[in-house]
PDB file of C-alpha atoms in Angstrom:
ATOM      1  CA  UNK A   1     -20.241  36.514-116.814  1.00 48.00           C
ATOM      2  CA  UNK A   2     -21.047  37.047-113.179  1.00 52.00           C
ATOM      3  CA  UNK A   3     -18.575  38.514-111.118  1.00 52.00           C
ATOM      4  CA  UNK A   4     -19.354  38.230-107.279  1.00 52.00           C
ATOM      5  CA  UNK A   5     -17.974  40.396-104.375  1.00 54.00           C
ATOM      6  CA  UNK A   6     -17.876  39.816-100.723  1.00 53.00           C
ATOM      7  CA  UNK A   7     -19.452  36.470 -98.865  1.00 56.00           C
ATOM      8  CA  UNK A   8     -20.925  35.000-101.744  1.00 57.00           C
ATOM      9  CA  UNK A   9     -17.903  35.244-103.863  1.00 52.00           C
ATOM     10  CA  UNK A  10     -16.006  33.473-101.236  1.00 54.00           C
ATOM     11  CA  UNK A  11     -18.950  30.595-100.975  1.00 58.00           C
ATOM     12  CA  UNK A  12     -18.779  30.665-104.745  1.00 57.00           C
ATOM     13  CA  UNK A  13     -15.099  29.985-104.797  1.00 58.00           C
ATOM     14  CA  UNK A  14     -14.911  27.283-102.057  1.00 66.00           C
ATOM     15  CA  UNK A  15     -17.989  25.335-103.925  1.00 69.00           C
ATOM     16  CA  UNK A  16     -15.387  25.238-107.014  1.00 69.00           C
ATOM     17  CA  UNK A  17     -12.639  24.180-104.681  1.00 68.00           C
ATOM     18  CA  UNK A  18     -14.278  21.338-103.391  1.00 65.00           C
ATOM     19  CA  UNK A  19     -15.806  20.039-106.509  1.00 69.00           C
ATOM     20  CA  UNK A  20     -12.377  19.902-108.163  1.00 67.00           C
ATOM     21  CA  UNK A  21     -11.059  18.578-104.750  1.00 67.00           C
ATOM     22  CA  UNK A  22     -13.251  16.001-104.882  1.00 67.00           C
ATOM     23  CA  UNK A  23     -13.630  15.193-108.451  1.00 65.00           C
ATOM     24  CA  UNK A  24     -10.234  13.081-108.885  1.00 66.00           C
ATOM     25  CA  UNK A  25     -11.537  10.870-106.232  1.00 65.00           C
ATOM     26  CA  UNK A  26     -14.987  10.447-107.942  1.00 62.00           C
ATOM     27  CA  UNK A  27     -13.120   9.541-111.239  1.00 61.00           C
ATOM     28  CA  UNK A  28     -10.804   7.276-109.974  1.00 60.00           C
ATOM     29  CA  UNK A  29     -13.526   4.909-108.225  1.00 56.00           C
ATOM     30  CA  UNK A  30     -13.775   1.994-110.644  1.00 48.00           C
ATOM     31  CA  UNK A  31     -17.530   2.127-110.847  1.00 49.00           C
ATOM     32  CA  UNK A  32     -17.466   5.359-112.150  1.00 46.00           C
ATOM     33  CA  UNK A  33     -16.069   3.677-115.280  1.00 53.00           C
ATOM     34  CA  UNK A  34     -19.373   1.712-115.840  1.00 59.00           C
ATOM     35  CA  UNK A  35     -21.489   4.941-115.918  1.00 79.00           C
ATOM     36  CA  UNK A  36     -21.903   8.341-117.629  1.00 85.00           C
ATOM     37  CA  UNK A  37     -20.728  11.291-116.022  1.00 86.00           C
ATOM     38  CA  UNK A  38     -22.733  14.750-117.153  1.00 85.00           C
ATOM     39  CA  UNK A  39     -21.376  18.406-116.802  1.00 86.00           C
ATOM     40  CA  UNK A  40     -24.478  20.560-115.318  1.00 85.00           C
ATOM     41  CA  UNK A  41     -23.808  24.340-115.221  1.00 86.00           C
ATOM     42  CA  UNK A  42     -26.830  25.778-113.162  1.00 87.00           C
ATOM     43  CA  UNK A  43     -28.102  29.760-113.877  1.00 89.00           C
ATOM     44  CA  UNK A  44     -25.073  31.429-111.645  1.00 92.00           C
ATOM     45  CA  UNK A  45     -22.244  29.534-113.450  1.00 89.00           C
ATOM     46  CA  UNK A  46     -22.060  27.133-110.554  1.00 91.00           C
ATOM     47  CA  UNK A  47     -20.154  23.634-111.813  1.00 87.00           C
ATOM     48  CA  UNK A  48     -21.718  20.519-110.872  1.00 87.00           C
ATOM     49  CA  UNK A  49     -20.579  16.544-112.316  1.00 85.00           C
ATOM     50  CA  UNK A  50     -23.340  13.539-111.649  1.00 87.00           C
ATOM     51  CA  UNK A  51     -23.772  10.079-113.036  1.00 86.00           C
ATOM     52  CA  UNK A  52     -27.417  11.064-112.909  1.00 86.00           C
ATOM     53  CA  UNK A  53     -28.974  12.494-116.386  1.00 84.00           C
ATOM     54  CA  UNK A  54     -29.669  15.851-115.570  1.00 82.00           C
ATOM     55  CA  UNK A  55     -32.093  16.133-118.628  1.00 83.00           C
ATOM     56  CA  UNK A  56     -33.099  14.513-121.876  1.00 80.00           C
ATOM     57  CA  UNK A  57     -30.574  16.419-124.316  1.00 75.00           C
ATOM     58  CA  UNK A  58     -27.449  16.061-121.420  1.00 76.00           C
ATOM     59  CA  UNK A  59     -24.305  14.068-123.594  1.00 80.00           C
ATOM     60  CA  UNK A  60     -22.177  12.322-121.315  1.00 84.00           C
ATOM     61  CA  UNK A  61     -19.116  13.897-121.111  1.00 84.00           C
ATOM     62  CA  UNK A  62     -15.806  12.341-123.240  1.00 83.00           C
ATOM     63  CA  UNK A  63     -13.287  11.542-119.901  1.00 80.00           C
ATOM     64  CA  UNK A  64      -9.899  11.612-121.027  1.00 80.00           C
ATOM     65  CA  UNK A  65      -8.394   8.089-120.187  1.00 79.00           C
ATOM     66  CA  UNK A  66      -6.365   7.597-117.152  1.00 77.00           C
ATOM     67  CA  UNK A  67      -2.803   7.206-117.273  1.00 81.00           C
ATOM     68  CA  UNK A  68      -1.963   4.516-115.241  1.00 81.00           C
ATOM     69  CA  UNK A  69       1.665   2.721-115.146  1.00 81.00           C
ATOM     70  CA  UNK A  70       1.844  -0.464-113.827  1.00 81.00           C
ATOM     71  CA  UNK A  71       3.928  -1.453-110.895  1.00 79.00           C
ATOM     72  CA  UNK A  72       6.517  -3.883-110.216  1.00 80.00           C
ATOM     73  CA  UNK A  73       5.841  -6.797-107.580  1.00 81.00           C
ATOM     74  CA  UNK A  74       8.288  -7.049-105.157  1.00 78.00           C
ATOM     75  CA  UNK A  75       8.553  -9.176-102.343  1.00 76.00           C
ATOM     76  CA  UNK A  76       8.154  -7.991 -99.111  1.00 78.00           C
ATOM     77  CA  UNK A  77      11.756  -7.176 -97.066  1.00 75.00           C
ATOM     78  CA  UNK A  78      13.107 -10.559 -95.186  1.00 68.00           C
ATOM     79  CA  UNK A  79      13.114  -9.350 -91.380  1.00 65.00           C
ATOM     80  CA  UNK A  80      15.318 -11.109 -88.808  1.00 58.00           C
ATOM     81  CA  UNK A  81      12.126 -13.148 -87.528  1.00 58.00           C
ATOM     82  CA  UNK A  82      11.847 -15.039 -90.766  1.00 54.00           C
ATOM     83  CA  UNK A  83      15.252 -15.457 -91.427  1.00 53.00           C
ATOM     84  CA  UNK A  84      15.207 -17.067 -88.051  1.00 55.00           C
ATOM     85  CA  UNK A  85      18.232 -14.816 -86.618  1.00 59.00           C
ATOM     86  CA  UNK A  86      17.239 -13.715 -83.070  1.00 66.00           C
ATOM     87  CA  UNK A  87      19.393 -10.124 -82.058  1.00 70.00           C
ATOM     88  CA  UNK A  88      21.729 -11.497 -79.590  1.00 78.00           C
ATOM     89  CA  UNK A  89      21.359  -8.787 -76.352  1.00 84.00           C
ATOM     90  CA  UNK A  90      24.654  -6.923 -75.427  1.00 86.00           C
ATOM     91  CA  UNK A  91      26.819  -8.425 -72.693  1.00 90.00           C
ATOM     92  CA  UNK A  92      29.924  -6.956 -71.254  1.00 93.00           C
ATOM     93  CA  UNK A  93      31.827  -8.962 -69.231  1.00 94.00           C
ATOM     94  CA  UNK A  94      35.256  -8.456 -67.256  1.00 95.00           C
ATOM     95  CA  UNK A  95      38.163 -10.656 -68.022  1.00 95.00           C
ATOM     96  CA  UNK A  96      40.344  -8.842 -65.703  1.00 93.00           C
ATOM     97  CA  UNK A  97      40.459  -8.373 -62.587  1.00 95.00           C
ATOM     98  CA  UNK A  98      38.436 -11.266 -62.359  1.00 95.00           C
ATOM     99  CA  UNK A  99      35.882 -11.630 -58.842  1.00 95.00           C
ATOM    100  CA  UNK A 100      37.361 -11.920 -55.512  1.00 95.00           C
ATOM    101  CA  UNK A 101      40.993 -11.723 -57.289  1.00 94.00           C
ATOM    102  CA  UNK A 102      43.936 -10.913 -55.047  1.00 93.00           C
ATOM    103  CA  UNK A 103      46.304  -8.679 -57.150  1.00 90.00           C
ATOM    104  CA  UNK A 104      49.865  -8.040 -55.880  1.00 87.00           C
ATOM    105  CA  UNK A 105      53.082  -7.013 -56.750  1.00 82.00           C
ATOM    106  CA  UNK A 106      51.614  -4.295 -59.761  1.00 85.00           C
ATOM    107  CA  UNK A 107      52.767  -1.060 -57.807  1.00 85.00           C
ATOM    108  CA  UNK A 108      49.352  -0.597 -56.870  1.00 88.00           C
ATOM    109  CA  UNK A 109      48.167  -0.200 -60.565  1.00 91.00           C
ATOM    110  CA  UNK A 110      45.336  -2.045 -62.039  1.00 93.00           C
ATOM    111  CA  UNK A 111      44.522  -2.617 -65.283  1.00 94.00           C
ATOM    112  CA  UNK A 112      40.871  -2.945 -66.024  1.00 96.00           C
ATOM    113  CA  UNK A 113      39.911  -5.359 -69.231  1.00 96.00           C
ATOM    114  CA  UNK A 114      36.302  -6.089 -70.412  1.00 95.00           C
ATOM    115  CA  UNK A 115      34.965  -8.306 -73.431  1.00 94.00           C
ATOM    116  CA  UNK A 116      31.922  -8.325 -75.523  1.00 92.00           C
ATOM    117  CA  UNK A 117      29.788 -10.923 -76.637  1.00 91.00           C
ATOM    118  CA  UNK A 118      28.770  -8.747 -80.137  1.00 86.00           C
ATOM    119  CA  UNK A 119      31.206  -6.308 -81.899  1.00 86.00           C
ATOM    120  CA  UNK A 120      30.941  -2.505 -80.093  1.00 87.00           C
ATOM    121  CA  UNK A 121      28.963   0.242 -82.297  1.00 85.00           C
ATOM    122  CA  UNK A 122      32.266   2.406 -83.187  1.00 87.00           C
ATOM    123  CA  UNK A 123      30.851   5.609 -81.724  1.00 91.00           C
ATOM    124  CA  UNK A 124      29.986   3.865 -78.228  1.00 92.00           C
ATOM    125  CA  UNK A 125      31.779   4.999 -75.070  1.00 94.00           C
ATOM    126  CA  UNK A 126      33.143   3.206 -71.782  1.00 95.00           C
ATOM    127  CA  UNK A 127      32.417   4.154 -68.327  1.00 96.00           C
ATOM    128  CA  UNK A 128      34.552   2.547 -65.724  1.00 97.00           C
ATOM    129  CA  UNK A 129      33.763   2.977 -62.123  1.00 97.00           C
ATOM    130  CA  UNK A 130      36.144   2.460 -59.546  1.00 96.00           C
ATOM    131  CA  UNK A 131      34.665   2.313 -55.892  1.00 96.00           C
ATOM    132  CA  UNK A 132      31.938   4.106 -57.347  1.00 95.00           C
ATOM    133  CA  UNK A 133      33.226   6.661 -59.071  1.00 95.00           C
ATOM    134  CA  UNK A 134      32.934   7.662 -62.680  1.00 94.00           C
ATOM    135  CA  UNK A 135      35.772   8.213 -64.592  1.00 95.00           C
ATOM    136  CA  UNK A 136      36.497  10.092 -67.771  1.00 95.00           C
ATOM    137  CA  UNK A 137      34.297   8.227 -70.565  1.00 94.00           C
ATOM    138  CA  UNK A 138      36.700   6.323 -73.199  1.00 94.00           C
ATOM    139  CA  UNK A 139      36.807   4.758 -76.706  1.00 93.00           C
ATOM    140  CA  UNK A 140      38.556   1.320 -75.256  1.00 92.00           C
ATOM    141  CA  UNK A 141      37.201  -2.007 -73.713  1.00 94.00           C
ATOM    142  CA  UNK A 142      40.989  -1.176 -71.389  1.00 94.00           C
ATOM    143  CA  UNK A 143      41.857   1.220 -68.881  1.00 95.00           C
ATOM    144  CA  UNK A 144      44.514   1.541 -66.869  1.00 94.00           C
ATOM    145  CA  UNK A 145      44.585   2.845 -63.051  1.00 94.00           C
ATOM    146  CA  UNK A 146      47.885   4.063 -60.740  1.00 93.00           C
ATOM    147  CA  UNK A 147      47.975   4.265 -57.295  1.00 90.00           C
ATOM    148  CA  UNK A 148      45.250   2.201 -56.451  1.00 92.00           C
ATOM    149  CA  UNK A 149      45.328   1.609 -52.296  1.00 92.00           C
ATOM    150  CA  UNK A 150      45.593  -1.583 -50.284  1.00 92.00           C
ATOM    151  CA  UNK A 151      42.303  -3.383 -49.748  1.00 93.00           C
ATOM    152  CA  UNK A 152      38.890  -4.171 -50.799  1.00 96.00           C
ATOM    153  CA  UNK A 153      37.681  -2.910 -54.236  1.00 96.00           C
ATOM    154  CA  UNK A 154      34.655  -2.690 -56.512  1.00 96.00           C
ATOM    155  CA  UNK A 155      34.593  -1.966 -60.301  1.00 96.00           C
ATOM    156  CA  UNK A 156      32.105  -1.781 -63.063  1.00 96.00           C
ATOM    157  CA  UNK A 157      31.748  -0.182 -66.250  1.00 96.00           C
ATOM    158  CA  UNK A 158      28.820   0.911 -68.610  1.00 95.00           C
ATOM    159  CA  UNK A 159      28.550   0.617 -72.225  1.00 94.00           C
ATOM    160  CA  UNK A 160      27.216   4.123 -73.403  1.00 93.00           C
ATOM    161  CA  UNK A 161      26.005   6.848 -76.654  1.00 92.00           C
ATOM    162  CA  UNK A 162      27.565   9.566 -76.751  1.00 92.00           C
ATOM    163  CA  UNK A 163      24.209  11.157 -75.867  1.00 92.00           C
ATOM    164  CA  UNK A 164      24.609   8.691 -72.417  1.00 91.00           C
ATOM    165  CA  UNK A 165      22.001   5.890 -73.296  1.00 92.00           C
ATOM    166  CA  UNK A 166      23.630   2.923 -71.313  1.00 93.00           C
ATOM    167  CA  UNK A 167      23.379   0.021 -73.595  1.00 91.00           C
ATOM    168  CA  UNK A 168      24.903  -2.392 -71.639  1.00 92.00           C
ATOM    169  CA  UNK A 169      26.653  -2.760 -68.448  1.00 94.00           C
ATOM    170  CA  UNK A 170      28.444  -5.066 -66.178  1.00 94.00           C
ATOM    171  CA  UNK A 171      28.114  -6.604 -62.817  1.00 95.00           C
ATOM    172  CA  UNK A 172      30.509  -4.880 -60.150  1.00 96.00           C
ATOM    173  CA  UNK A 173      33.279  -6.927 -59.137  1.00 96.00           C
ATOM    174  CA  UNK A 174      35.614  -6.789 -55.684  1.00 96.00           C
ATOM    175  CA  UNK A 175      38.670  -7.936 -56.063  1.00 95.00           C
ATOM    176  CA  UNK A 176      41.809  -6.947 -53.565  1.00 95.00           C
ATOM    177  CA  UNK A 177      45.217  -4.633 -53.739  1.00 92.00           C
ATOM    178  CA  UNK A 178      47.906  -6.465 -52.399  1.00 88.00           C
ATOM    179  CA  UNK A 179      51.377  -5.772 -51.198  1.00 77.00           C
ATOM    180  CA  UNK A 180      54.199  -8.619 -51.895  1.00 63.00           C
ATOM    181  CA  UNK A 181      55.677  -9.340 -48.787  1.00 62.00           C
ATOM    182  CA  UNK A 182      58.080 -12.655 -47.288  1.00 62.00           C
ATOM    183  CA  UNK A 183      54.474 -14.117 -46.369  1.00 62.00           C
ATOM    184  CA  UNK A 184      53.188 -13.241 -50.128  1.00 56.00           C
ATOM    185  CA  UNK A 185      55.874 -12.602 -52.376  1.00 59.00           C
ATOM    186  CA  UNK A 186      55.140 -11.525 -55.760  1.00 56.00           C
ATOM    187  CA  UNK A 187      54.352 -13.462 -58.864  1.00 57.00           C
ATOM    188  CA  UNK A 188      57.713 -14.166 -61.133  1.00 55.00           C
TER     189      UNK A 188
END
């Protein structure tokens, strides 16, 4: 036996490498089935495999036989498309305050009320914005505001991840504090 050091044990070694890298591949093609395949060892020990006969008194080598398991057929997953169900796109809406509503005789508190067209992912947060301004994220399509002055207001509210990916939001809508008074009394 030969025993190589330095560069050309190295080359040696990565010919072997990719011949048994390679030789699964060269087996499994299914015209390698139809034709011999010959082990030639060359003078340095070197391992070659051909379908060509290397020389008249070359035997074909005996290839163990594959062991193959068949597979079960199964039909492709149903998607949404061919079931014919279209993903209906988040909408939040406000049922309360409704636009341009007048709202008296609350104590100047407000209570904020949104719906859904499609059932809220449980982990999802609410963002309600008063005049603009963000308040404390919460778990609730409700919130509730005090001392909210006389006049002209705007509200909205975001449908967010935790992570703050909006997913859906609302239009803003103004609506109006009002005081009862003899000229506009408060609801009964």
């Amino acid at each position: 036996m030969t025993v190589f050091h330095g560069p050309k044990a190295a080359m040696h070694l990565s010919r072997k490498l990719l011949i048994l890298a390679l030789l699964p591949a060269f087996l499994a093609s299914t015209s390698v089935w139809s034709q011999p395949i010959y082990k030639v060892v060359d003078e340095d020990g070197n391992v070659t495999y051909t379908d060509q006969r290397p020389d008249e008194e070359a035997e074909p080598m005996d290839l163990p036989e594959l062991n193959v398991l068949e597979g079960r057929e199964m039909e492709p997953p149903i998607t949404r498309r061919e079931t014919g169900e279209e993903r209906e796109p988040l909408e939040l809406r406000f049922v309360s305050p409704q636009p341009e509503e007048h709202i008296l005789g609350t104590g100047n508190s407000l209570t904020a009320v949104l719906e859904s067209n499609i059932a809220i992912p449980p982990s999802a947060l609410v963002v309600f914005y008063l005049d603009g301004q963000a308040q404390e994220p919460v778990q609730s399509m409700s919130m509730s505001f005090e001392q909210v002055d006389r006049g002209e207001h705007s509200i909205r509210a975001e449908l967010q991840t935790p992570s703050g990916r909006v997913l859906a939001s609302t239009e803003s809508v103004t609506f109006y504090m009002r005081q009862a008074s003899r000229q506009h009394p408060a609801p009964p």
